[in-house]
């Protein structure tokens, strides 16, 4: 079945360590997105990519980095520069644009201790 | 800039009650509007959408009408079920290539039997 896979579901890291969250899709979608979800804050856009080897910053890109070397993959690295990294991270993709809706992964809950 | 404002939750209802979740937006031009639903521990799923003024989106008994004059897209359901308990997000897309969805903060619905 086609879909988006985020792994791992739960991730624990020590403060000061970089961590990479995986996002893979087999929907042949061109665009991929990373959102951060915090209680009472809704979803905030971190980075997005419309095509391979290209990506744009969202509203809260500071402390994060991404790459898009393959159409299927859009990993997110949470760096030690991110002041408050503990959150629920959601990856999404869309085919011909947001008009036709996003397909979301099931998310990764990152806890930094 | 573009933004979405949702009524704050939680919304607590008894089974078979009528549901309204308010959503208003601010946007330049004529955006497309969406409702997404998130069940516990999962990613978001597209519930319904409307792409122009006076359009009505509907799915699974839920409806929302795109009201340009009041910049609103309120979600309604005539008779809620316990299985409708979830977080509901209103979102807009500015219909501009290369941009992403903008989400509201979400409204938690809890339905009891």
Short mmCIF file of C-alpha atoms in Angstrom, two decimals:
data_model
loop_
_atom_site.label_atom_id
_atom_site.label_comp_id
_atom_site.label_asym_id
_atom_site.label_seq_id
_atom_site.Cartn_x
_atom_site.Cartn_y
_atom_site.Cartn_z
CA UNK A 1 0.00 0.00 0.00
CA UNK A 2 1.14 3.51 -0.72
CA UNK A 3 1.78 5.89 2.09
CA UNK A 4 4.25 7.80 4.20
CA UNK A 5 6.41 6.11 6.81
CA UNK A 6 7.94 8.03 9.66
CA UNK A 7 10.42 6.36 11.93
CA UNK A 8 10.92 5.89 14.73
CA UNK A 9 7.58 6.53 16.43
CA UNK A 10 9.28 7.53 19.68
CA UNK A 11 12.76 8.98 19.99
CA UNK A 12 14.72 10.00 23.07
CA UNK A 13 17.90 12.05 22.90
CA UNK A 14 20.16 13.84 25.30
CA UNK A 15 20.36 17.60 25.17
CA UNK A 16 23.08 18.83 22.83
CA UNK A 17 22.87 15.88 20.44
CA UNK A 18 21.74 16.13 16.84
CA UNK A 19 19.02 13.70 15.82
CA UNK A 20 17.60 12.77 12.40
CA UNK A 21 13.96 11.88 11.82
CA UNK A 22 13.15 9.71 8.84
CA UNK A 23 10.33 10.29 6.35
CA UNK A 24 9.82 8.02 3.33
CA UNK A 25 6.93 8.00 0.84
CA UNK A 26 6.05 5.64 -1.99
CA UNK A 27 3.24 7.76 -3.43
CA UNK A 28 5.40 9.30 -6.15
CA UNK A 29 4.58 12.71 -4.70
CA UNK A 30 6.75 15.66 -5.69
CA UNK A 31 6.24 17.82 -2.60
CA UNK A 32 7.09 16.94 0.98
CA UNK A 33 6.68 18.89 4.21
CA UNK A 34 7.75 18.85 7.84
CA UNK A 35 5.51 20.27 10.58
CA UNK A 36 5.98 20.53 14.29
CA UNK A 37 3.00 20.03 16.60
CA UNK A 38 2.92 21.34 20.15
CA UNK A 39 -0.09 21.35 22.50
CA UNK A 40 -2.21 24.43 21.86
CA UNK A 41 0.02 25.56 18.98
CA UNK A 42 -1.39 23.60 16.10
CA UNK A 43 0.95 22.67 13.25
CA UNK A 44 3.84 24.94 12.38
CA UNK A 45 5.78 24.55 9.16
CA UNK A 46 9.50 23.79 9.49
CA UNK A 47 10.69 23.05 5.94
CA UNK A 48 9.20 21.95 2.66
CA UNK A 49 10.43 20.71 -0.66
CA UNK A 50 8.69 20.95 -4.02
CA UNK A 51 11.25 18.92 -6.00
CA UNK A 52 14.40 16.88 -5.47
CA UNK A 53 17.49 18.88 -4.43
CA UNK A 54 15.42 21.93 -3.54
CA UNK A 55 13.74 23.00 -0.29
CA UNK A 56 12.45 26.13 1.42
CA UNK A 57 12.35 27.32 4.99
CA UNK A 58 9.02 27.45 6.75
CA UNK A 59 8.01 29.60 9.69
CA UNK A 60 10.22 27.92 12.31
CA UNK A 61 13.28 26.61 10.43
CA UNK A 62 15.89 27.78 12.96
CA UNK A 63 17.66 24.85 14.56
CA UNK A 64 16.56 22.37 11.89
CA UNK A 65 18.04 21.13 8.62
CA UNK A 66 16.75 18.94 5.79
CA UNK A 67 17.90 17.28 2.59
CA UNK A 68 16.05 16.02 -0.48
CA UNK A 69 18.42 13.80 -2.41
CA UNK A 70 15.71 11.37 -3.48
CA UNK A 71 12.08 11.94 -4.36
CA UNK A 72 10.98 9.36 -1.80
CA UNK A 73 12.92 10.68 1.18
CA UNK A 74 12.93 13.92 3.18
CA UNK A 75 14.84 13.49 6.45
CA UNK A 76 14.76 16.17 9.13
CA UNK A 77 17.71 16.82 11.44
CA UNK A 78 17.02 18.49 14.74
CA UNK A 79 20.26 20.16 15.71
CA UNK A 80 21.60 21.18 19.10
CA UNK A 81 20.80 24.77 18.13
CA UNK A 82 17.08 24.10 18.43
CA UNK A 83 16.16 25.60 21.81
CA UNK A 84 13.12 23.50 22.60
CA UNK A 85 13.15 20.35 20.43
CA UNK A 86 10.73 18.19 22.43
CA UNK A 87 7.62 17.94 20.24
CA UNK A 88 5.58 15.77 17.88
CA UNK A 89 6.92 15.95 14.32
CA UNK A 90 4.73 15.25 11.31
CA UNK A 91 5.83 14.65 7.74
CA UNK A 92 3.44 15.05 4.81
CA UNK A 93 3.47 14.86 1.04
CA UNK A 94 1.31 16.06 -1.81
CA UNK A 95 1.10 15.23 -5.48
CA UNK A 96 0.19 18.11 -7.68
CA UNK A 97 -0.04 20.59 -4.82
CA UNK A 98 -1.84 21.18 -1.52
CA UNK A 99 -5.15 21.62 -3.33
CA UNK A 100 -5.55 17.86 -3.51
CA UNK A 101 -4.72 17.38 0.13
CA UNK A 102 -1.74 16.18 2.04
CA UNK A 103 -0.98 12.60 3.02
CA UNK A 104 0.48 12.56 6.52
CA UNK A 105 2.75 10.11 8.25
CA UNK A 106 1.88 8.90 11.74
CA UNK A 107 4.47 11.16 13.34
CA UNK A 108 7.57 10.92 15.53
CA UNK A 109 7.47 12.02 19.15
CA UNK A 110 10.87 13.40 20.08
CA UNK A 111 11.80 13.84 23.73
CA UNK A 112 15.04 15.55 24.63
CA UNK A 113 16.24 15.01 28.18
CA UNK B 1 -0.13 37.48 6.17
CA UNK B 2 -2.43 34.49 5.80
CA UNK B 3 -3.78 32.88 8.95
CA UNK B 4 -6.50 30.62 10.35
CA UNK B 5 -8.32 31.06 13.66
CA UNK B 6 -10.31 28.25 15.25
CA UNK B 7 -12.51 28.22 18.30
CA UNK B 8 -10.69 26.99 21.36
CA UNK B 9 -11.58 23.64 22.79
CA UNK B 10 -12.16 21.28 24.18
CA UNK B 11 -15.65 20.79 22.86
CA UNK B 12 -17.52 18.21 24.93
CA UNK B 13 -20.76 16.75 23.59
CA UNK B 14 -23.08 13.84 24.19
CA UNK B 15 -23.66 11.31 21.45
CA UNK B 16 -26.18 12.48 18.80
CA UNK B 17 -25.68 16.16 19.66
CA UNK B 18 -25.15 18.81 16.98
CA UNK B 19 -21.58 19.93 16.39
CA UNK B 20 -20.23 23.26 15.23
CA UNK B 21 -16.54 24.14 15.22
CA UNK B 22 -15.88 27.70 14.11
CA UNK B 23 -13.09 28.62 11.73
CA UNK B 24 -12.29 32.03 10.27
CA UNK B 25 -9.44 32.99 8.02
CA UNK B 26 -7.39 35.94 6.86
CA UNK B 27 -5.96 35.78 3.36
CA UNK B 28 -5.16 37.87 0.35
CA UNK B 29 -6.99 36.67 -2.71
CA UNK B 30 -9.16 33.57 -2.72
CA UNK B 31 -7.71 30.66 -0.79
CA UNK B 32 -8.80 27.04 -0.73
CA UNK B 33 -10.05 25.82 2.65
CA UNK B 34 -9.76 22.44 4.35
CA UNK B 35 -10.72 20.51 7.45
CA UNK B 36 -8.35 17.80 8.69
CA UNK B 37 -8.93 15.33 11.53
CA UNK B 38 -6.35 13.77 13.83
CA UNK B 39 -7.11 10.68 15.90
CA UNK B 40 -4.96 9.99 18.98
CA UNK B 41 -1.36 9.09 18.18
CA UNK B 42 -1.83 9.47 14.44
CA UNK B 43 -1.14 11.90 11.65
CA UNK B 44 -3.82 14.10 10.10
CA UNK B 45 -6.37 12.96 7.52
CA UNK B 46 -8.18 15.18 5.05
CA UNK B 47 -11.85 15.38 6.04
CA UNK B 48 -13.24 17.81 3.47
CA UNK B 49 -12.36 20.84 1.40
CA UNK B 50 -13.80 23.74 -0.60
CA UNK B 51 -12.00 25.67 -3.28
CA UNK B 52 -14.23 28.67 -3.97
CA UNK B 53 -16.85 30.85 -2.35
CA UNK B 54 -20.19 29.18 -1.56
CA UNK B 55 -18.75 25.70 -2.15
CA UNK B 56 -19.83 23.13 0.42
CA UNK B 57 -17.43 20.35 1.34
CA UNK B 58 -18.88 17.21 2.90
CA UNK B 59 -17.69 13.81 4.08
CA UNK B 60 -18.80 11.24 6.68
CA UNK B 61 -21.71 13.43 7.76
CA UNK B 62 -19.53 16.50 8.27
CA UNK B 63 -20.13 19.67 6.24
CA UNK B 64 -18.53 23.08 5.87
CA UNK B 65 -19.47 25.98 3.58
CA UNK B 66 -16.94 28.48 2.26
CA UNK B 67 -18.35 31.92 3.18
CA UNK B 68 -16.34 34.67 1.58
CA UNK B 69 -18.44 37.49 3.08
CA UNK B 70 -17.70 36.35 6.62
CA UNK B 71 -14.30 34.72 5.81
CA UNK B 72 -15.48 31.57 7.53
CA UNK B 73 -15.49 27.81 7.03
CA UNK B 74 -17.32 26.39 10.04
CA UNK B 75 -17.46 22.61 10.48
CA UNK B 76 -20.85 21.06 11.31
CA UNK B 77 -22.29 17.62 11.93
CA UNK B 78 -25.90 16.91 12.75
CA UNK B 79 -25.38 13.95 15.09
CA UNK B 80 -21.96 13.16 16.51
CA UNK B 81 -20.77 9.73 17.55
CA UNK B 82 -18.20 8.64 20.14
CA UNK B 83 -15.94 7.66 17.23
CA UNK B 84 -15.83 11.32 16.13
CA UNK B 85 -13.71 12.17 19.17
CA UNK B 86 -10.52 13.64 17.73
CA UNK B 87 -8.70 16.91 17.08
CA UNK B 88 -10.01 18.93 14.13
CA UNK B 89 -7.82 21.37 12.19
CA UNK B 90 -8.95 24.06 9.82
CA UNK B 91 -6.41 24.95 7.11
CA UNK B 92 -6.01 27.19 4.12
CA UNK B 93 -3.92 27.20 0.98
CA UNK B 94 -3.31 30.50 -0.75
CA UNK B 95 -3.51 28.90 -4.20
CA UNK B 96 0.02 30.03 -4.92
CA UNK B 97 2.50 27.57 -6.39
CA UNK B 98 5.34 26.76 -4.07
CA UNK B 99 3.45 27.49 -0.85
CA UNK B 100 2.25 25.16 1.88
CA UNK B 101 -0.92 24.69 3.91
CA UNK B 102 -1.43 26.96 6.90
CA UNK B 103 -3.15 25.28 9.84
CA UNK B 104 -5.19 26.57 12.75
CA UNK B 105 -4.37 25.50 16.30
CA UNK B 106 -6.85 22.66 16.32
CA UNK B 107 -10.02 21.99 18.32
CA UNK B 108 -10.37 18.90 20.48
CA UNK B 109 -13.76 17.20 20.33
CA UNK B 110 -14.77 14.73 23.01
CA UNK B 111 -18.04 12.80 22.58
CA UNK B 112 -19.46 10.71 25.40
CA UNK B 113 -22.12 8.01 25.21
#
